[in-house]
């Protein structure tokens, strides 16, 4: 059993993925190129955790995995992470609507994690052509109540922390 886990860790380490727990269900593959499903997210506020990031990104489709990169010693967020969708169209919609999205005191930067591979896959027709959801002309997509509540909670938390720092 331990040898199996070591082999699995070595294989996934070569692919850049976190090791899965033995017996854990593996997510279904869509058959679409991974380069079109895997996103990098920059400028994540350091108080945002993986659960909160998942809630935001799941609005655009089923998410296979989320990883917020943290400092090894302090375990604090380094301000960037990765989101892997089950479908390429979900990833494309997330880029369209969340790139530049204001979150707390920052604006998210959302793009394909491997831009060159994604561009090549798009040129080869690697994504099923489906109409993209769009907001009405001249308007940005509506922000769900959940996200507004999350931002308000974080602002209240920051205000509570401000007197402690003085």
MMTF fields as JSON, N, C-alpha, C and O atoms, coordinates in Angstrom:
{
  "mmtfVersion": "1.0.0",
  "mmtfProducer": "UNKNOWN",
  "numBonds": 663,
  "numAtoms": 664,
  "numGroups": 166,
  "numChains": 1,
  "numModels": 1,
  "chainsPerModel": [1],
  "groupsPerChain": [166],
  "chainIdList": ["A"],
  "bondAtomList": [4, 2, 8, 6, 12, 10, 16, 14, 20, 18, 24, 22, 28, 26, 32, 30, 36, 34, 40, 38, 44, 42, 48, 46, 52, 50, 56, 54, 60, 58, 64, 62, 68, 66, 72, 70, 76, 74, 80, 78, 84, 82, 88, 86, 92, 90, 96, 94, 100, 98, 104, 102, 108, 106, 112, 110, 116, 114, 120, 118, 124, 122, 128, 126, 132, 130, 136, 134, 140, 138, 144, 142, 148, 146, 152, 150, 156, 154, 160, 158, 164, 162, 168, 166, 172, 170, 176, 174, 180, 178, 184, 182, 188, 186, 192, 190, 196, 194, 200, 198, 204, 202, 208, 206, 212, 210, 216, 214, 220, 218, 224, 222, 228, 226, 232, 230, 236, 234, 240, 238, 244, 242, 248, 246, 252, 250, 256, 254, 260, 258, 264, 262, 268, 266, 272, 270, 276, 274, 280, 278, 284, 282, 288, 286, 292, 290, 296, 294, 300, 298, 304, 302, 308, 306, 312, 310, 316, 314, 320, 318, 324, 322, 328, 326, 332, 330, 336, 334, 340, 338, 344, 342, 348, 346, 352, 350, 356, 354, 360, 358, 364, 362, 368, 366, 372, 370, 376, 374, 380, 378, 384, 382, 388, 386, 392, 390, 396, 394, 400, 398, 404, 402, 408, 406, 412, 410, 416, 414, 420, 418, 424, 422, 428, 426, 432, 430, 436, 434, 440, 438, 444, 442, 448, 446, 452, 450, 456, 454, 460, 458, 464, 462, 468, 466, 472, 470, 476, 474, 480, 478, 484, 482, 488, 486, 492, 490, 496, 494, 500, 498, 504, 502, 508, 506, 512, 510, 516, 514, 520, 518, 524, 522, 528, 526, 532, 530, 536, 534, 540, 538, 544, 542, 548, 546, 552, 550, 556, 554, 560, 558, 564, 562, 568, 566, 572, 570, 576, 574, 580, 578, 584, 582, 588, 586, 592, 590, 596, 594, 600, 598, 604, 602, 608, 606, 612, 610, 616, 614, 620, 618, 624, 622, 628, 626, 632, 630, 636, 634, 640, 638, 644, 642, 648, 646, 652, 650, 656, 654, 660, 658],
  "bondOrderList": [1, 1, 1, 1, 1, 1, 1, 1, 1, 1, 1, 1, 1, 1, 1, 1, 1, 1, 1, 1, 1, 1, 1, 1, 1, 1, 1, 1, 1, 1, 1, 1, 1, 1, 1, 1, 1, 1, 1, 1, 1, 1, 1, 1, 1, 1, 1, 1, 1, 1, 1, 1, 1, 1, 1, 1, 1, 1, 1, 1, 1, 1, 1, 1, 1, 1, 1, 1, 1, 1, 1, 1, 1, 1, 1, 1, 1, 1, 1, 1, 1, 1, 1, 1, 1, 1, 1, 1, 1, 1, 1, 1, 1, 1, 1, 1, 1, 1, 1, 1, 1, 1, 1, 1, 1, 1, 1, 1, 1, 1, 1, 1, 1, 1, 1, 1, 1, 1, 1, 1, 1, 1, 1, 1, 1, 1, 1, 1, 1, 1, 1, 1, 1, 1, 1, 1, 1, 1, 1, 1, 1, 1, 1, 1, 1, 1, 1, 1, 1, 1, 1, 1, 1, 1, 1, 1, 1, 1, 1, 1, 1, 1, 1, 1, 1],
  "groupList": [{"groupName": "UNK", "atomNameList": ["N", "CA", "C", "O"], "elementList": ["N", "C", "C", "O"], "formalChargeList": [0, 0, 0, 0], "bondAtomList": [1, 0, 2, 1, 3, 2], "bondOrderList": [1, 1, 2], "singleLetterCode": "X", "chemCompType": "L-PEPTIDE LINKING"}],
  "groupTypeList": [0, 0, 0, 0, 0, 0, 0, 0, 0, 0, 0, 0, 0, 0, 0, 0, 0, 0, 0, 0, 0, 0, 0, 0, 0, 0, 0, 0, 0, 0, 0, 0, 0, 0, 0, 0, 0, 0, 0, 0, 0, 0, 0, 0, 0, 0, 0, 0, 0, 0, 0, 0, 0, 0, 0, 0, 0, 0, 0, 0, 0, 0, 0, 0, 0, 0, 0, 0, 0, 0, 0, 0, 0, 0, 0, 0, 0, 0, 0, 0, 0, 0, 0, 0, 0, 0, 0, 0, 0, 0, 0, 0, 0, 0, 0, 0, 0, 0, 0, 0, 0, 0, 0, 0, 0, 0, 0, 0, 0, 0, 0, 0, 0, 0, 0, 0, 0, 0, 0, 0, 0, 0, 0, 0, 0, 0, 0, 0, 0, 0, 0, 0, 0, 0, 0, 0, 0, 0, 0, 0, 0, 0, 0, 0, 0, 0, 0, 0, 0, 0, 0, 0, 0, 0, 0, 0, 0, 0, 0, 0, 0, 0, 0, 0, 0, 0],
  "groupIdList": [1, 2, 3, 4, 5, 6, 7, 8, 9, 10, 11, 12, 13, 14, 15, 16, 17, 18, 19, 20, 21, 22, 23, 24, 25, 26, 27, 28, 29, 30, 31, 32, 33, 34, 35, 36, 37, 38, 39, 40, 41, 42, 43, 44, 45, 46, 47, 48, 49, 50, 51, 52, 53, 54, 55, 56, 57, 58, 59, 60, 61, 62, 63, 64, 65, 66, 67, 68, 69, 70, 71, 72, 73, 74, 75, 76, 77, 78, 79, 80, 81, 82, 83, 84, 85, 86, 87, 88, 89, 90, 91, 92, 93, 94, 95, 96, 97, 98, 99, 100, 101, 102, 103, 104, 105, 106, 107, 108, 109, 110, 111, 112, 113, 114, 115, 116, 117, 118, 119, 120, 121, 122, 123, 124, 125, 126, 127, 128, 129, 130, 131, 132, 133, 134, 135, 136, 137, 138, 139, 140, 141, 142, 143, 144, 145, 146, 147, 148, 149, 150, 151, 152, 153, 154, 155, 156, 157, 158, 159, 160, 161, 162, 163, 164, 165, 166],
  "secStructList": [7, 2, 2, 2, 2, 2, 2, 2, 2, 2, 2, 2, 2, 2, 2, 6, 7, 7, 7, 7, 7, 6, 6, 7, 7, 7, 7, 7, 7, 7, 1, 1, 7, 4, 4, 4, 6, 3, 3, 3, 3, 3, 7, 7, 7, 6, 6, 7, 7, 2, 2, 2, 2, 2, 2, 2, 2, 4, 4, 4, 1, 7, 3, 3, 3, 3, 3, 3, 3, 3, 7, 6, 6, 6, 7, 7, 3, 3, 3, 3, 3, 3, 3, 3, 3, 1, 1, 2, 2, 2, 2, 2, 2, 2, 2, 2, 2, 2, 6, 6, 7, 3, 3, 6, 6, 3, 3, 7, 3, 3, 3, 3, 1, 1, 2, 2, 2, 2, 2, 2, 2, 2, 2, 6, 6, 7, 1, 7, 7, 7, 7, 7, 7, 7, 7, 7, 6, 6, 7, 7, 7, 7, 7, 7, 2, 2, 2, 2, 2, 2, 2, 2, 2, 2, 2, 2, 2, 2, 2, 2, 2, 2, 2, 2, 2, 7],
  "xCoordList": [0.832, 0.0, 0.87, 0.608, 1.904, 2.794, 3.526, 3.722, 3.94, 4.616, 3.689, 4.122, 2.422, 1.446, 1.335, 1.326, 1.248, 1.141, 2.397, 2.302, 3.58, 4.822, 4.864, 5.27, 4.446, 4.41, 3.425, 3.71, 2.268, 1.255, 1.779, 1.584, 2.442, 3.008, 4.059, 4.086, 4.926, 5.976, 5.366, 5.797, 4.363, 3.699, 3.05, 3.222, 2.307, 1.612, 2.569, 2.299, 3.694, 4.701, 5.27, 5.571, 5.422, 5.904, 4.871, 5.225, 3.601, 2.531, 2.179, 1.386, 2.746, 2.484, 1.212, 0.723, 0.661, -0.576, -0.269, 0.762, -1.162, -1.026, -1.388, -2.256, -0.752, -1.065, -2.473, -2.944, -3.138, -4.5, -4.409, -3.449, -5.389, -5.438, -5.791, -6.559, -5.242, -5.539, -7.031, -7.615, -7.635, -9.051, -9.937, -11.155, -9.37, -10.18, -10.662, -9.941, -11.87, -12.429, -11.713, -11.505, -11.339, -10.682, -11.744, -12.721, -11.578, -12.566, -12.602, -11.597, -13.772, -13.944, -13.243, -13.288, -12.607, -11.948, -12.96, -13.779, -12.911, -13.874, -13.414, -14.208, -12.139, -11.617, -11.09, -10.445, -11.349, -10.835, -9.414, -9.065, -8.592, -7.205, -7.133, -7.875, -6.23, -6.069, -5.667, -6.044, -4.911, -4.47, -5.651, -5.526, -6.802, -7.993, -8.879, -9.887, -8.513, -9.322, -8.609, -9.241, -7.297, -6.494, -6.151, -5.538, -6.553, -6.357, -5.405, -5.295, -4.718, -3.939, -4.679, -5.183, -4.738, -5.437, -4.421, -3.884, -4.158, -3.212, -3.965, -5.129, -3.266, -3.786, -4.97, -5.929, -4.891, -5.91, -5.612, -4.488, -6.582, -6.336, -5.886, -6.401, -4.941, -4.356, -5.333, -5.059, -6.465, -7.45, -8.429, -9.24, -8.366, -9.268, -8.696, -7.519, -9.533, -9.08, -9.635, -10.363, -9.286, -9.683, -11.198, -11.745, -11.873, -13.33, -13.995, -14.899, -13.544, -14.121, -13.821, -14.677, -12.612, -12.254, -13.103, -13.557, -13.317, -14.162, -15.579, -16.158, -16.134, -17.489, -17.591, -18.593, -16.581, -16.58, -16.477, -17.238, -15.552, -15.304, -16.361, -16.565, -17.033, -18.067, -19.289, -20.135, -19.385, -20.497, -20.415, -21.403, -19.26, -19.054, -18.936, -18.708, -19.086, -19.078, -18.451, -17.892, -18.544, -18.004, -16.476, -15.792, -15.961, -14.531, -13.98, -14.547, -12.877, -12.205, -11.318, -11.324, -10.548, -9.64, -9.323, -9.401, -8.964, -8.573, -7.344, -7.276, -6.378, -5.193, -4.744, -4.378, -4.774, -4.202, -2.792, -2.62, -1.797, -0.409, -0.099, -0.399, 0.512, 0.827, 2.319, 3.007, 2.797, 4.177, 4.35, 3.499, 5.426, 5.637, 5.752, 5.245, 6.415, 6.664, 5.488, 5.057, 4.972, 3.921, 2.52, 1.557, 2.401, 1.11, 0.177, -1.028, 0.708, -0.117, -0.139, 0.802, -1.217, -1.383, -0.302, 0.106, 0.157, 1.135, 0.441, 1.102, -0.895, -1.643, -1.932, -2.392, -1.671, -2.04, -2.413, -2.134, -3.049, -3.466, -3.912, -3.756, -4.469, -4.867, -6.286, -6.683, -7.025, -8.381, -8.443, -8.102, -8.875, -9.016, -10.486, -11.104, -11.036, -12.437, -12.58, -11.625, -13.778, -14.087, -14.245, -13.94, -14.73, -14.977, -14.266, -14.179, -13.765, -13.039, -13.94, -13.473, -15.209, -16.114, -16.299, -16.413, -16.327, -16.429, -15.207, -15.335, -14.033, -12.796, -12.81, -12.406, -13.275, -13.338, -14.291, -13.997, -15.42, -16.366, -15.769, -15.966, -15.043, -14.408, -13.386, -13.302, -12.619, -11.66, -12.397, -12.013, -13.455, -14.202, -14.779, -14.71, -15.338, -16.061, -15.268, -15.592, -14.246, -13.525, -12.179, -11.596, -11.672, -10.434, -10.737, -11.547, -10.08, -10.346, -11.42, -11.769, -11.947, -13.014, -12.477, -11.462, -13.143, -12.667, -13.02, -14.18, -12.015, -12.212, -11.406, -10.175, -12.139, -11.554, -10.761, -11.323, -9.48, -8.695, -7.872, -6.926, -8.227, -7.456, -8.378, -9.595, -7.782, -8.502, -7.858, -6.662, -8.669, -8.144, -7.626, -8.182, -6.565, -6.082, -6.246, -5.607, -7.106, -7.425, -7.031, -7.432, -6.237, -5.765, -5.488, -5.49, -5.247, -4.85, -3.492, -2.608, -3.32, -2.065, -0.911, 0.209, -1.184, -0.163, -0.674, -1.285, -0.407, -0.966, -0.616, -1.488, 0.64, 1.064, 0.348, -0.106, 0.25, -0.443, -1.93, -2.524, -2.527, -3.945, -4.189, -5.149, -3.322, -3.469, -3.368, -4.134, -2.418, -2.249, -3.487, -3.95, -4.019, -5.21, -6.411, -7.216, -6.538, -7.645, -7.531, -8.531, -6.317, -6.108, -6.416, -6.817, -6.227, -6.502, -7.948, -8.332, -8.751, -10.157, -10.355, -11.204, -9.582, -9.637, -10.831, -11.039, -11.638, -12.792, -14.048, -14.103, -15.049, -16.329, -16.869, -16.849, -17.338, -17.845, -19.277, -20.197, -19.439, -20.756, -20.876, -19.869, -22.075, -22.215, -21.805, -22.146, -21.072, -20.649, -21.749, -22.391, -21.952, -22.918, -22.399, -21.215, -23.261, -22.822, -23.783, -24.982, -23.224, -24.032, -24.609, -24.058, -25.705, -26.254, -25.196, -24.326, -25.27, -24.295, -24.111, -25.079, -22.86, -22.54, -22.665, -22.467, -22.992, -23.14, -22.184, -21.81, -21.797, -20.996, -21.945, -23.057, -21.526, -22.396, -22.769, -21.978, -23.97, -24.441, -23.591, -23.268, -23.233, -22.468, -23.466, -24.368, -23.328, -24.265, -24.223, -23.2, -25.359, -25.464, -24.393, -23.859, -24.083, -23.097, -21.75, -21.101, -21.33, -20.042, -20.083, -19.103, -21.194, -21.313, -21.24, -20.595, -21.899, -21.861, -20.45, -20.012, -19.739, -18.383, -17.482, -16.661, -17.63, -16.827, -17.148, -16.245, -18.421, -18.808, -18.221, -17.746, -18.253, -17.685, -16.185, -15.658, -15.504, -14.061, -13.739, -12.759, -14.545, -14.324, -14.533, -13.776, -15.56, -15.805, -14.637, -14.227, -14.102, -12.961, -11.744, -11.017, -11.53, -10.395, -10.569, -9.599, -11.803, -12.057, -11.835, -11.348, -12.187, -11.985, -10.512, -10.089, -9.715, -8.298, -7.535, -6.467, -8.052, -7.362, -7.076, -5.946, -8.028, -7.715, -6.653, -5.902, -6.588, -5.617, -4.202, -3.255, -4.043, -2.716, -2.162, -0.963, -2.988, -2.535, -1.833, -1.401],
  "yCoordList": [-1.192, 0.0, 1.246, 2.184, 1.265, 2.43, 2.609, 3.737, 1.488, 1.584, 2.191, 3.001, 1.807, 2.369, 3.873, 4.614, 4.34, 5.771, 6.501, 7.604, 5.908, 6.543, 6.652, 7.684, 5.594, 5.638, 6.689, 7.433, 6.75, 7.724, 9.134, 10.014, 9.361, 10.675, 11.054, 12.193, 10.107, 10.389, 10.727, 11.672, 9.956, 10.23, 11.596, 12.363, 11.912, 13.184, 14.335, 15.44, 14.104, 15.14, 15.546, 16.718, 14.565, 14.866, 15.674, 16.488, 15.454, 16.167, 17.472, 18.245, 17.748, 18.998, 18.987, 20.049, 17.808, 17.73, 17.272, 16.65, 17.58, 17.139, 15.668, 15.216, 14.904, 13.481, 13.251, 13.957, 12.255, 11.91, 10.904, 10.137, 10.908, 9.946, 8.587, 8.498, 7.539, 6.193, 5.944, 6.214, 5.432, 5.123, 6.308, 6.149, 7.496, 8.671, 8.586, 8.122, 9.032, 9.01, 10.036, 11.173, 9.641, 10.55, 11.256, 10.624, 12.559, 13.277, 12.768, 12.307, 12.861, 12.413, 13.373, 14.588, 12.839, 13.649, 13.96, 13.109, 15.164, 15.558, 15.187, 15.233, 14.818, 14.532, 15.785, 15.694, 16.936, 18.19, 18.399, 17.913, 19.118, 19.331, 19.986, 20.922, 19.48, 20.021, 21.493, 22.266, 21.879, 23.276, 24.234, 25.407, 23.749, 24.596, 24.534, 25.236, 23.702, 23.557, 24.059, 24.252, 24.273, 24.63, 26.121, 26.606, 26.841, 28.288, 28.656, 27.955, 29.777, 30.375, 31.635, 32.39, 31.849, 33.009, 33.801, 33.294, 35.023, 35.9, 36.984, 37.273, 37.579, 38.678, 38.249, 39.002, 37.041, 36.571, 37.222, 37.113, 37.892, 38.442, 37.329, 36.212, 37.636, 36.601, 36.012, 34.96, 36.674, 36.139, 35.17, 34.555, 35.024, 34.112, 32.702, 32.489, 31.737, 30.351, 29.571, 30.123, 28.297, 27.471, 27.308, 27.278, 27.204, 27.049, 28.295, 28.188, 29.462, 30.704, 30.86, 31.305, 30.495, 30.581, 29.61, 29.938, 28.414, 27.416, 27.96, 27.816, 28.577, 29.116, 30.147, 30.188, 30.964, 31.971, 31.324, 31.672, 30.392, 29.806, 28.777, 28.555, 28.149, 27.171, 27.816, 27.118, 29.123, 29.804, 29.632, 29.851, 29.246, 29.149, 27.717, 27.487, 26.752, 25.36, 24.459, 24.937, 23.146, 22.195, 22.262, 22.217, 22.368, 22.496, 21.135, 20.472, 20.722, 19.474, 19.681, 18.872, 20.777, 21.012, 22.497, 23.266, 22.871, 24.25, 24.157, 23.316, 25.013, 25.054, 26.501, 27.16, 26.993, 28.295, 28.01, 27.254, 28.593, 28.353, 29.09, 30.274, 28.36, 28.936, 28.808, 27.96, 29.65, 29.602, 28.33, 28.02, 27.599, 26.324, 26.503, 25.689, 27.564, 27.736, 28.385, 27.899, 29.483, 30.227, 29.767, 30.086, 29.022, 28.541, 29.673, 29.458, 30.866, 31.976, 31.963, 31.503, 32.469, 32.503, 33.345, 34.375, 32.902, 33.68, 34.557, 35.259, 34.52, 35.43, 34.911, 35.667, 33.634, 33.064, 31.6, 30.987, 31.059, 29.677, 29.155, 29.821, 27.952, 27.271, 26.723, 26.251, 26.797, 26.252, 25.366, 25.799, 24.134, 23.21, 22.853, 22.314, 23.162, 22.875, 21.515, 20.972, 20.976, 19.723, 19.962, 19.084, 21.171, 21.47, 22.751, 23.707, 22.757, 23.911, 25.143, 26.261, 24.958, 26.101, 26.801, 28.026, 26.038, 26.635, 27.498, 28.598, 27.011, 27.769, 29.051, 30.109, 28.959, 30.141, 31.188, 32.383, 30.744, 31.676, 32.315, 33.505, 31.533, 32.076, 33.148, 34.185, 32.904, 33.918, 35.174, 36.287, 34.986, 36.137, 36.997, 38.225, 36.369, 37.126, 37.421, 38.369, 36.634, 36.849, 37.543, 38.002, 37.63, 38.376, 39.861, 40.457, 40.44, 41.829, 41.986, 43.109, 40.881, 40.91, 41.505, 41.036, 42.535, 43.127, 42.237, 41.881, 41.891, 41.068, 41.697, 41.689, 42.24, 43.005, 44.176, 45.006, 44.248, 45.391, 45.068, 45.787, 43.99, 43.575, 43.268, 43.171, 43.118, 42.675, 41.376, 41.331, 40.323, 39.026, 39.084, 39.776, 38.351, 38.142, 36.652, 35.822, 36.32, 34.924, 34.637, 35.35, 33.579, 33.22, 31.721, 31.048, 31.211, 29.81, 29.643, 30.483, 28.563, 28.331, 28.129, 28.572, 27.468, 27.251, 27.906, 27.262, 29.182, 30.012, 29.486, 29.419, 29.115, 28.664, 27.37, 27.23, 26.428, 25.168, 25.408, 24.782, 26.301, 26.606, 27.239, 26.894, 28.159, 28.811, 27.786, 27.828, 26.868, 25.818, 24.917, 24.568, 24.545, 23.691, 24.404, 23.777, 25.709, 26.472, 26.523, 26.419, 26.684, 26.73, 25.392, 25.336, 24.31, 22.976, 22.557, 21.433, 23.461, 23.148, 22.226, 21.336, 22.418, 21.54, 21.747, 20.961, 22.792, 23.048, 22.991, 23.555, 22.301, 22.256, 23.675, 24.429, 24.037, 25.387, 25.478, 24.885, 26.226, 26.448, 27.934, 28.595, 28.474, 29.903, 30.246, 29.53, 31.341, 31.78, 32.619, 33.428, 32.409, 33.226, 34.657, 34.879, 35.613, 36.994, 37.848, 37.578, 38.881, 39.869, 40.814, 40.92, 41.503, 42.48, 43.504, 43.846, 43.986, 44.921, 46.114, 46.741, 46.41, 47.56, 47.305, 48.218, 46.071, 45.76, 44.635, 43.822, 44.594, 43.48, 42.447, 42.789, 41.187, 40.164, 40.497, 41.089, 40.116, 40.377, 39.594, 38.429, 40.233, 39.566, 38.879, 39.534, 37.594, 36.885, 37.427, 37.931, 37.309, 37.77, 37.135, 37.789, 35.878, 35.176, 35.9, 36.057, 36.336, 37.019, 38.374, 38.778, 39.069, 40.355, 40.162, 40.942, 39.125, 38.837, 38.479, 38.899, 37.702, 37.314, 38.555, 38.672, 39.464, 40.678, 41.546, 42.115, 41.65, 42.44, 41.837, 42.57, 40.516, 39.853, 40.114, 40.355, 40.065, 40.292, 41.741, 42.008, 42.674, 44.078, 44.308, 45.05, 43.672, 43.793, 43.21, 43.767, 42.086, 41.454, 42.386, 42.506, 43.033, 43.954, 45.153, 45.613, 45.666, 46.801, 46.405, 47.212, 45.165, 44.699, 44.531, 44.734, 44.162, 43.955, 45.274, 45.325, 46.343, 47.624, 48.19, 48.621, 48.217, 48.738, 47.924, 48.469, 46.627, 45.768, 46.079, 45.867, 46.583, 46.858, 48.179, 48.421, 49.04, 50.362, 50.339, 51.383],
  "zCoordList": [0.0, 0.0, 0.0, -0.753, 0.84, 0.904, -0.416, -0.866, -1.056, -2.349, -3.391, -4.21, -3.367, -4.306, -4.128, -5.111, -2.869, -2.604, -3.054, -3.591, -2.846, -3.28, -4.798, -5.332, -5.502, -6.966, -7.446, -8.384, -6.804, -7.193, -6.955, -7.793, -5.82, -5.513, -6.553, -7.019, -6.921, -7.906, -9.261, -9.921, -9.678, -10.958, -10.957, -11.904, -9.908, -9.856, -9.672, -10.141, -8.993, -8.84, -10.191, -10.413, -11.108, -12.457, -13.226, -14.079, -12.929, -13.634, -12.947, -13.485, -11.762, -11.056, -10.229, -9.844, -9.945, -9.167, -7.758, -7.505, -6.85, -5.467, -5.387, -6.135, -4.505, -4.408, -3.891, -2.999, -4.461, -4.029, -2.892, -2.808, -2.036, -0.947, -1.524, -2.482, -0.955, -1.422, -1.274, -0.225, -2.322, -2.3, -2.624, -2.703, -2.814, -3.128, -4.573, -5.457, -4.793, -6.143, -7.005, -6.582, -8.201, -9.132, -9.965, -10.369, -10.234, -11.022, -12.457, -12.999, -13.051, -14.429, -15.382, -15.189, -16.393, -17.411, -18.509, -18.854, -19.057, -20.075, -21.473, -22.412, -21.632, -22.956, -23.635, -24.68, -23.066, -23.614, -23.105, -22.029, -23.867, -23.423, -22.047, -21.75, -21.217, -19.872, -19.913, -19.031, -20.923, -21.039, -21.15, -20.797, -21.636, -21.768, -20.527, -20.45, -19.562, -18.357, -17.108, -16.069, -17.198, -16.03, -16.059, -17.01, -15.006, -14.937, -13.812, -12.807, -14.009, -12.932, -12.499, -13.331, -11.203, -10.651, -9.836, -8.851, -10.235, -9.546, -8.79, -9.069, -7.819, -6.997, -6.128, -5.953, -5.592, -4.651, -3.301, -2.811, -2.692, -1.351, -0.399, -0.454, 0.455, 1.313, 2.328, 2.906, 2.551, 3.499, 2.84, 3.532, 1.526, 0.807, 0.874, 0.583, 1.26, 1.309, 0.108, -0.716, 0.021, -1.118, -1.211, -2.314, -0.088, -0.095, -0.688, -1.517, -0.262, -0.788, -2.275, -3.04, -2.684, -4.099, -4.91, -6.006, -4.368, -5.047, -5.237, -6.313, -4.205, -4.303, -5.424, -6.138, -5.581, -6.637, -8.01, -8.913, -8.181, -9.499, -9.899, -11.092, -8.949, -9.292, -9.941, -10.5, -9.871, -10.542, -12.062, -12.762, -12.567, -14.011, -14.499, -15.687, -13.604, -14.023, -12.979, -11.992, -13.197, -12.225, -12.157, -13.179, -10.935, -10.697, -10.28, -9.412, -10.898, -10.51, -9.298, -8.37, -9.306, -8.193, -8.056, -9.014, -6.834, -6.501, -5.623, -4.726, -5.876, -5.025, -4.859, -5.832, -3.615, -3.297, -2.797, -1.84, -3.418, -3.061, -1.76, -1.613, -0.818, 0.489, 0.785, 0.217, 1.668, 2.137, 2.968, 3.801, 2.756, 3.459, 4.963, 5.735, 5.374, 6.803, 7.533, 8.578, 6.979, 7.678, 7.308, 8.005, 6.219, 5.716, 5.297, 5.169, 5.083, 4.602, 3.081, 2.435, 2.526, 1.08, 0.427, 0.963, -0.732, -1.501, -2.535, -3.301, -2.56, -3.419, -4.813, -5.669, -5.059, -6.348, -6.168, -5.138, -7.199, -7.118, -8.467, -9.49, -8.458, -9.685, -9.538, -8.472, -10.62, -10.678, -11.904, -13.005, -11.722, -12.844, -12.99, -12.072, -14.155, -14.447, -15.102, -15.658, -15.029, -15.711, -17.213, -18.02, -17.59, -19.004, -19.422, -18.651, -20.638, -21.169, -21.273, -21.059, -21.593, -21.727, -20.382, -20.329, -19.309, -17.972, -17.691, -17.153, -18.047, -17.841, -18.67, -18.187, -19.918, -20.783, -20.198, -20.229, -19.671, -19.049, -17.796, -17.553, -17.005, -15.806, -16.181, -15.522, -17.225, -17.677, -18.108, -17.748, -18.881, -19.408, -18.277, -18.338, -17.264, -16.246, -14.968, -14.253, -14.673, -13.419, -13.598, -12.616, -14.824, -15.046, -14.816, -15.526, -13.822, -13.463, -12.404, -12.039, -11.907, -10.896, -9.598, -9.084, -9.056, -7.801, -6.61, -6.405, -5.846, -4.656, -3.527, -3.528, -2.57, -1.479, -2.065, -2.78, -1.771, -2.231, -3.476, -3.798, -4.177, -5.356, -6.522, -6.362, -7.7, -8.893, -9.366, -9.658, -9.438, -9.857, -11.289, -12.141, -11.53, -12.898, -13.166, -12.52, -14.123, -14.419, -15.861, -16.781, -16.049, -17.393, -17.425, -16.394, -18.642, -18.755, -18.083, -18.253, -17.321, -16.602, -17.583, -17.329, -18.687, -19.72, -21.003, -21.856, -21.107, -22.177, -23.575, -24.442, -23.803, -25.133, -25.531, -26.666, -24.588, -24.878, -25.122, -26.0, -24.359, -24.536, -25.908, -26.596, -26.293, -27.599, -28.722, -29.684, -28.59, -29.598, -29.656, -30.741, -28.497, -28.451, -29.066, -29.755, -28.823, -29.403, -30.923, -31.633, -31.409, -32.864, -33.515, -34.677, -32.757, -33.279, -33.043, -33.366, -32.479, -32.231, -31.054, -31.104, -29.984, -28.822, -27.923, -26.999, -28.162, -27.304, -28.159, -29.252, -27.641, -28.343, -28.465, -27.492, -29.614, -29.827, -29.317, -29.88, -28.252, -27.662, -27.398, -27.142, -27.455, -27.205, -25.789, -24.848, -25.634, -24.308, -23.697, -24.367, -22.408, -21.696, -21.648, -21.392, -21.888, -21.898, -21.096, -21.026, -20.495, -19.794, -20.838, -21.934, -20.529, -21.463, -21.858, -21.056, -23.077, -23.62, -22.687, -22.257, -22.387, -21.547, -20.063, -19.261, -19.677, -18.255, -17.883, -18.729, -16.631, -16.141, -15.56, -15.158, -15.509, -14.942, -13.505, -12.769, -13.114, -11.748, -10.758, -10.992, -9.658, -8.615, -7.694, -7.173, -7.483, -6.618, -5.19, -4.727, -4.507, -3.123, -2.239, -1.343, -2.486, -1.68, -1.725, -0.691, -2.898, -3.017, -2.32, -1.693, -2.423, -1.741, -0.237, 0.463, 0.26, 1.686, 2.136, 3.207, 1.321, 1.656, 1.723, 2.632, 0.781, 0.787, 1.999, 2.612, 2.345, 3.507, 4.788, 5.655, 4.91, 6.078, 6.175, 7.262, 5.038, 5.049, 5.388, 6.083, 4.909, 5.244, 6.74, 7.366, 7.315, 8.755, 9.538, 10.556, 9.062, 9.719, 9.677, 10.664, 8.551, 8.428, 9.356, 9.958, 9.479, 10.365, 11.821, 12.613, 12.184, 13.547, 13.851, 14.989, 12.846, 13.039, 13.109, 13.719, 12.502, 12.441, 13.838, 14.07, 14.784, 16.111, 16.848, 17.658, 16.57, 17.229, 16.788, 17.546, 15.565, 15.027, 15.516, 15.379, 16.078, 16.522, 17.838, 18.326]
}
